[in-house]
Coordinates of C-alpha atoms in Angstrom, one line a residue:
M1 CA -8.9 9.9 14.6
K2 CA -9.4 10.4 18.4
R3 CA -5.7 9.9 19.1
P4 CA -2.5 9.1 17.1
L5 CA -1.5 5.7 16.0
Y6 CA 2.1 4.6 16.1
I7 CA 4.0 2.6 13.5
A8 CA 6.2 0.3 15.5
G9 CA 7.6 -1.9 12.7
G10 CA 6.6 -3.6 9.5
G11 CA 7.4 -6.2 6.9
A12 CA 7.6 -6.5 3.2
V13 CA 8.5 -8.7 0.3
T14 CA 8.8 -6.9 -3.1
P15 CA 10.8 -7.2 -6.4
A16 CA 13.3 -4.8 -4.8
G17 CA 13.9 -6.9 -1.6
L18 CA 12.9 -10.0 0.2
N19 CA 12.3 -8.1 3.5
R20 CA 11.5 -4.6 4.7
R21 CA 15.1 -3.5 5.1
Q22 CA 16.1 -4.5 1.6
T23 CA 13.0 -3.0 0.0
L24 CA 13.4 0.4 1.7
A25 CA 17.1 0.5 1.0
A26 CA 16.3 0.0 -2.7
V27 CA 13.7 2.7 -2.6
R28 CA 16.2 5.1 -0.9
A29 CA 18.8 4.4 -3.5
G30 CA 16.4 4.9 -6.4
L31 CA 16.9 1.4 -7.8
S32 CA 14.6 -0.2 -10.3
A33 CA 13.4 -3.8 -10.2
Y34 CA 11.9 -3.7 -13.7
E35 CA 12.5 -6.6 -16.1
E36 CA 11.2 -8.0 -19.3
Y37 CA 8.5 -10.7 -19.0
L38 CA 7.4 -13.0 -21.8
L39 CA 3.7 -13.3 -22.3
A40 CA 1.7 -16.4 -23.0
E41 CA -0.6 -14.5 -25.4
P42 CA 0.3 -13.3 -27.9
M43 CA 3.1 -15.8 -27.9
G44 CA 6.6 -14.3 -28.0
A45 CA 5.4 -10.8 -27.0
S46 CA 7.0 -9.2 -23.9
Q47 CA 6.1 -6.7 -21.3
I48 CA 8.1 -4.7 -18.7
V49 CA 7.1 -5.9 -15.2
S50 CA 8.5 -5.8 -11.7
R51 CA 8.7 -9.4 -10.5
I52 CA 10.0 -11.0 -7.4
P53 CA 12.9 -13.4 -8.1
T54 CA 12.0 -16.7 -6.6
H55 CA 12.1 -20.5 -7.0
W56 CA 9.4 -21.9 -9.3
S57 CA 8.0 -24.2 -6.5
L58 CA 6.7 -21.1 -4.6
R59 CA 4.6 -20.2 -7.7
T60 CA 2.9 -23.5 -8.2
T61 CA -0.4 -21.7 -8.3
D62 CA -1.4 -18.0 -8.0
W63 CA -3.1 -18.8 -4.7
D64 CA 0.1 -20.4 -3.3
W65 CA 2.2 -17.4 -4.5
L66 CA 0.0 -14.9 -2.7
V67 CA 0.0 -17.0 0.4
N68 CA 3.8 -17.3 0.3
M69 CA 4.3 -13.6 -0.2
A70 CA 1.9 -12.6 2.5
A71 CA 3.3 -15.1 5.1
R72 CA 6.9 -13.9 4.4
A73 CA 6.0 -10.2 4.9
I74 CA 4.0 -11.0 8.0
M75 CA 6.8 -12.9 9.6
D76 CA 9.2 -10.1 8.8
A77 CA 6.8 -7.6 10.5
L78 CA 6.3 -9.8 13.6
A79 CA 10.1 -10.1 13.9
S80 CA 10.6 -6.3 13.7
T81 CA 8.7 -5.9 17.0
S82 CA 8.8 -9.3 18.6
A83 CA 5.0 -9.2 18.5
D84 CA 2.9 -12.0 19.8
P85 CA 0.5 -13.2 17.1
R86 CA -2.2 -14.2 19.6
T87 CA -2.5 -10.6 20.8
T88 CA -2.1 -9.2 17.3
V89 CA -5.0 -8.5 15.0
L90 CA -4.2 -9.2 11.3
I91 CA -6.0 -6.9 8.8
L92 CA -5.3 -8.2 5.3
V93 CA -6.3 -6.3 2.1
L94 CA -6.9 -8.6 -0.9
P95 CA -6.8 -7.8 -4.6
E96 CA -10.0 -5.8 -5.5
Q97 CA -12.9 -8.1 -6.2
F98 CA -13.8 -6.6 -9.6
R99 CA -10.5 -8.0 -11.0
N100 CA -11.5 -11.6 -10.3
H101 CA -7.8 -12.3 -9.5
A102 CA -6.4 -15.5 -11.0
A103 CA -5.6 -16.7 -7.4
F104 CA -9.3 -16.9 -6.6
E105 CA -10.6 -18.6 -9.8
E106 CA -10.4 -22.1 -8.2
E107 CA -10.1 -21.2 -4.5
D108 CA -12.7 -19.3 -2.4
P109 CA -11.2 -16.0 -1.0
S110 CA -13.0 -16.7 2.3
G111 CA -10.3 -19.3 3.0
F112 CA -7.4 -17.1 2.2
L113 CA -6.8 -15.7 5.7
N114 CA -6.8 -19.2 7.3
A115 CA -4.3 -20.3 4.6
I116 CA -2.0 -17.5 5.6
V117 CA -2.4 -18.1 9.3
R118 CA -1.4 -21.8 8.7
A119 CA 1.6 -20.6 6.7
C120 CA 2.7 -18.4 9.5
G121 CA 2.5 -21.3 12.0
G122 CA 0.2 -19.9 14.6
P123 CA -3.1 -18.3 15.4
F124 CA -3.7 -14.5 15.3
H125 CA -6.3 -12.7 17.4
E126 CA -9.9 -13.7 16.6
A127 CA -10.7 -10.2 15.4
S128 CA -8.4 -10.7 12.3
R129 CA -10.1 -10.4 8.9
T130 CA -9.7 -9.6 5.2
L131 CA -10.8 -6.4 3.4
D132 CA -11.6 -5.4 -0.1
G133 CA -10.9 -1.9 -1.5
G134 CA -7.3 -2.1 -2.9
A135 CA -4.3 -0.1 -1.8
A136 CA -6.4 2.8 -0.3
A137 CA -8.2 0.4 2.0
S138 CA -5.1 0.1 4.3
I139 CA -5.3 3.8 4.9
G140 CA -9.1 4.2 4.9
V141 CA -9.5 1.9 7.9
L142 CA -6.9 3.5 10.1
H143 CA -9.5 5.3 12.2
K144 CA -11.0 1.9 13.0
M145 CA -7.6 0.6 14.2
V146 CA -7.8 3.0 17.2
E147 CA -11.0 1.3 18.3
I148 CA -9.6 -2.2 17.7
L149 CA -6.5 -1.4 19.8
A150 CA -8.7 -0.3 22.7
H151 CA -10.1 -3.8 23.0
P152 CA -8.9 -6.0 25.9
G153 CA -6.3 -8.5 24.8
V154 CA -5.2 -6.6 21.7
E155 CA -1.7 -5.2 21.8
R156 CA -1.0 -4.5 18.1
V157 CA -2.6 -4.5 14.7
L158 CA -0.8 -5.8 11.6
L159 CA -2.3 -4.0 8.7
G160 CA -1.4 -4.4 5.0
G161 CA -2.0 -6.2 1.8
V162 CA -0.8 -8.7 -0.8
D163 CA -1.2 -8.6 -4.6
S164 CA 0.3 -9.5 -7.9
L165 CA -0.5 -7.9 -11.3
V166 CA 2.2 -10.1 -12.9
N167 CA -0.2 -12.6 -14.3
D168 CA -1.6 -13.1 -17.8
K169 CA -5.1 -12.1 -16.8
D170 CA -4.3 -8.7 -15.3
I171 CA -1.8 -7.9 -18.0
A172 CA -4.3 -8.7 -20.8
R173 CA -6.9 -6.6 -19.1
L174 CA -4.6 -3.6 -18.7
A175 CA -3.2 -4.0 -22.3
E176 CA -6.7 -3.9 -23.7
A177 CA -7.3 -0.6 -21.9
G178 CA -4.0 0.8 -23.2
R179 CA -2.7 1.3 -19.7
L180 CA 0.6 -0.5 -19.8
K181 CA 3.9 1.2 -20.0
G182 CA 5.7 0.3 -23.3
S183 CA 7.4 1.7 -26.4
D184 CA 4.1 3.1 -27.6
N185 CA 3.0 4.5 -24.2
S186 CA 5.5 6.2 -21.9
Q187 CA 2.8 7.2 -19.4
G188 CA 1.6 3.7 -18.4
L189 CA 1.9 1.5 -15.4
V190 CA 4.4 -1.4 -14.8
P191 CA 2.7 -4.4 -13.3
G192 CA 4.3 -5.4 -10.0
E193 CA 3.8 -7.7 -7.0
A194 CA 4.4 -7.4 -3.3
A195 CA 3.2 -7.9 0.2
A196 CA 3.6 -5.1 2.8
F197 CA 2.4 -4.6 6.4
V198 CA 2.8 -2.0 9.1
C199 CA 2.7 -2.9 12.8
L200 CA 0.5 -0.4 14.7
Q201 CA 0.1 0.3 18.4
S202 CA -1.8 2.8 20.4
R203 CA 1.2 4.3 22.3
P204 CA 5.0 4.5 22.0
D205 CA 6.9 1.5 23.4
S206 CA 9.9 2.3 25.6
K207 CA 11.4 -1.1 24.7
S208 CA 11.4 -0.5 21.0
P209 CA 11.3 3.1 19.5
C210 CA 8.4 3.7 17.2
L211 CA 9.1 4.7 13.6
A212 CA 6.3 7.3 13.0
A213 CA 3.1 8.7 14.3
I214 CA -0.2 8.8 12.3
H215 CA -2.3 11.7 13.3
G216 CA -5.2 11.5 10.9
A217 CA -6.7 9.6 8.0
G218 CA -9.4 10.3 5.4
F219 CA -11.0 8.5 2.6
A220 CA -13.6 9.0 -0.2
Q221 CA -14.9 7.2 -3.2
E222 CA -14.1 8.6 -6.7
A223 CA -17.0 8.2 -9.1
D224 CA -14.8 8.9 -12.2
S225 CA -12.2 6.2 -11.6
V226 CA -9.7 5.0 -14.3
L227 CA -12.3 2.3 -15.1
T228 CA -14.8 4.8 -16.3
E229 CA -14.9 6.9 -19.5
R230 CA -14.5 10.3 -17.6
Y231 CA -11.4 11.9 -16.2
S232 CA -11.3 12.5 -12.5
Q233 CA -11.4 16.0 -11.2
G234 CA -9.7 14.9 -8.0
K235 CA -12.7 15.4 -5.8
A236 CA -12.4 12.2 -3.8
L237 CA -8.6 12.6 -3.3
L238 CA -9.2 16.2 -2.1
G239 CA -11.9 14.9 0.3
A240 CA -9.4 12.3 1.6
L241 CA -6.7 14.9 2.1
Q242 CA -9.1 17.2 4.0
G243 CA -10.4 14.2 6.1
A244 CA -6.8 13.4 7.1
L245 CA -6.3 16.9 8.3
N246 CA -9.6 17.3 10.1
G247 CA -9.9 16.1 13.7
T248 CA -6.2 15.8 14.3
G249 CA -6.4 18.0 17.4
D250 CA -3.0 19.5 18.3
G251 CA -1.4 17.5 15.5
P252 CA 0.3 18.9 12.4
R253 CA -1.6 21.3 10.0
E254 CA -1.4 21.9 6.3
P255 CA 1.5 24.4 6.5
D256 CA 3.5 21.7 8.4
I257 CA 3.4 19.2 5.5
V258 CA 6.8 19.0 3.9
F259 CA 6.6 16.1 1.5
V260 CA 4.3 13.5 0.0
V261 CA 4.5 9.7 -0.4
S262 CA 2.2 8.5 -3.2
N263 CA 1.3 5.2 -4.8
G264 CA 1.0 7.0 -8.2
N265 CA 2.0 4.5 -10.8
G266 CA 3.0 6.6 -13.8
E267 CA -0.4 6.6 -15.6
R268 CA -1.4 9.8 -17.2
Y269 CA -4.8 9.5 -15.4
S270 CA -3.3 9.3 -11.9
G271 CA -0.9 12.2 -12.6
W272 CA -3.7 14.5 -13.7
E273 CA -5.9 13.6 -10.8
A274 CA -3.2 14.1 -8.2
N275 CA -2.1 17.5 -9.6
I276 CA -5.6 18.8 -9.6
A277 CA -6.3 17.7 -6.0
R278 CA -3.0 19.0 -4.7
S279 CA -3.5 22.4 -6.2
R280 CA -6.7 22.7 -4.3
F281 CA -5.5 21.3 -1.0
Y282 CA -2.0 22.8 -0.5
R283 CA -2.8 26.5 0.1
T284 CA 0.5 27.5 1.8
R285 CA 3.2 28.7 -0.6
R286 CA 6.0 26.3 -1.0
E287 CA 9.2 26.5 -3.1
M288 CA 8.7 22.8 -3.9
L289 CA 6.7 19.8 -2.6
P290 CA 8.9 16.7 -2.8
I291 CA 7.0 13.5 -3.7
A292 CA 8.2 9.9 -3.3
Y293 CA 6.9 7.3 -5.7
P294 CA 7.7 3.7 -4.6
A295 CA 6.3 2.5 -7.9
M296 CA 9.4 3.8 -9.6
T297 CA 11.2 1.0 -7.9
V298 CA 8.6 -1.8 -7.6
G299 CA 5.9 -1.0 -10.1
E300 CA 2.2 -1.0 -9.4
V301 CA 1.7 -3.4 -6.5
G302 CA -2.1 -3.1 -6.0
A303 CA -3.4 -3.9 -2.6
A304 CA 0.1 -3.7 -1.0
G305 CA 0.6 -0.1 -2.0
G306 CA -1.1 1.5 1.0
A307 CA 1.1 -0.2 3.6
L308 CA 4.2 0.3 1.4
A309 CA 3.6 4.1 1.4
L310 CA 3.4 4.2 5.2
L311 CA 6.7 2.1 5.4
V312 CA 8.5 4.5 3.0
A313 CA 7.3 7.6 5.0
S314 CA 8.4 5.9 8.3
D315 CA 11.8 4.9 6.9
S316 CA 12.4 8.5 5.7
F317 CA 12.2 9.7 9.2
T318 CA 14.3 7.0 10.9
A319 CA 16.9 6.9 8.2
G320 CA 17.2 10.7 8.1
Y321 CA 16.5 11.4 4.4
A322 CA 13.0 13.0 4.9
P323 CA 13.0 16.7 3.8
G324 CA 11.1 17.5 7.0
P325 CA 9.2 16.0 10.0
V326 CA 5.7 15.8 8.5
A327 CA 4.4 13.9 5.4
M328 CA 1.1 13.1 3.7
C329 CA 0.6 9.7 2.3
E330 CA -1.8 9.7 -0.8
V331 CA -3.1 6.4 -1.9
A332 CA -5.5 5.6 -4.8
S333 CA -7.2 2.2 -5.6
E334 CA -8.0 1.2 -9.1
A335 CA -11.8 0.9 -8.5
G336 CA -12.0 4.5 -7.1
L337 CA -11.3 4.5 -3.3
R338 CA -9.0 7.3 -2.3
A339 CA -7.3 7.7 1.1
A340 CA -4.7 9.9 2.8
A341 CA -2.8 9.7 6.1
L342 CA -1.0 12.5 7.9
V343 CA 2.3 11.1 9.2
S344 CA 5.0 12.6 11.3
D345 CA 8.3 11.8 12.9
V346 CA 7.6 10.6 16.4
K347 CA 9.8 13.3 17.9
S348 CA 7.9 16.1 16.2
G349 CA 4.5 14.4 16.9

């Protein structure tokens, strides 16, 4: 990245909270939003999930539910900075295409962004668009946000995603692959759902203090993803970590990194991959490397995981519970994209 990006605010709706403040307070407190969910097939069976409590009318269809989640989180993010939607570029990450998400079985994904804009009640900047790539896409495009913010008429970028794995289609797919947490698999994932966004700007704002600075971002594609028959050796995650560190100029270096925020979801595969990559990347001796896992509170939230990791890192600085001033956000997508972002307290940055 040519210069740092600044996180000025954000928004979220998760099983742990209906806005950013509630969600981050639940993560800080180490609360769990897990609950038992009755499956349609096989009838009477149950699965542990992390589900947002809501009125049934908001879940009329899977499409409506994703729109409602995204709109609520976006409005929360806009309110956190009093941003003007007309000068704000909305970058929205959708559930990865290979999943053929239930929300898009009868509706064309190309109309999803317009549906969200209507739900928010106003137009966003014309450069707004959707992305594929899952959770890691929110991190992988950070270097492009610097260029977007340099365009005339653009004051902020609202970057994030929306997803729900709490649907019969995804649960059946994960169950068939033996990837769900249960009595017979302690190292599985818990399906969750969320929408999360960070509000980015190119420089600190004297009117509203920024939450964190992003100094670098890297990404790479993992050939041996969890969808293949081979175990990952962490090559792509290592490349993403190195990419986040390269080109940061006078920014933090590897010895300065004090803790990690990861979207690791409890699967054996993700744990092995991350441990292999970290052992190759972190060369400075440390007594310990604290790691925050938001999935312990909200489960696997798919495309929303990247922005949620940035929000947790930012909150740790502003709320004073970070073990140090510099963090690395590590984010993995199911289909293989890996991304990392070097984040610091604004004062240290």
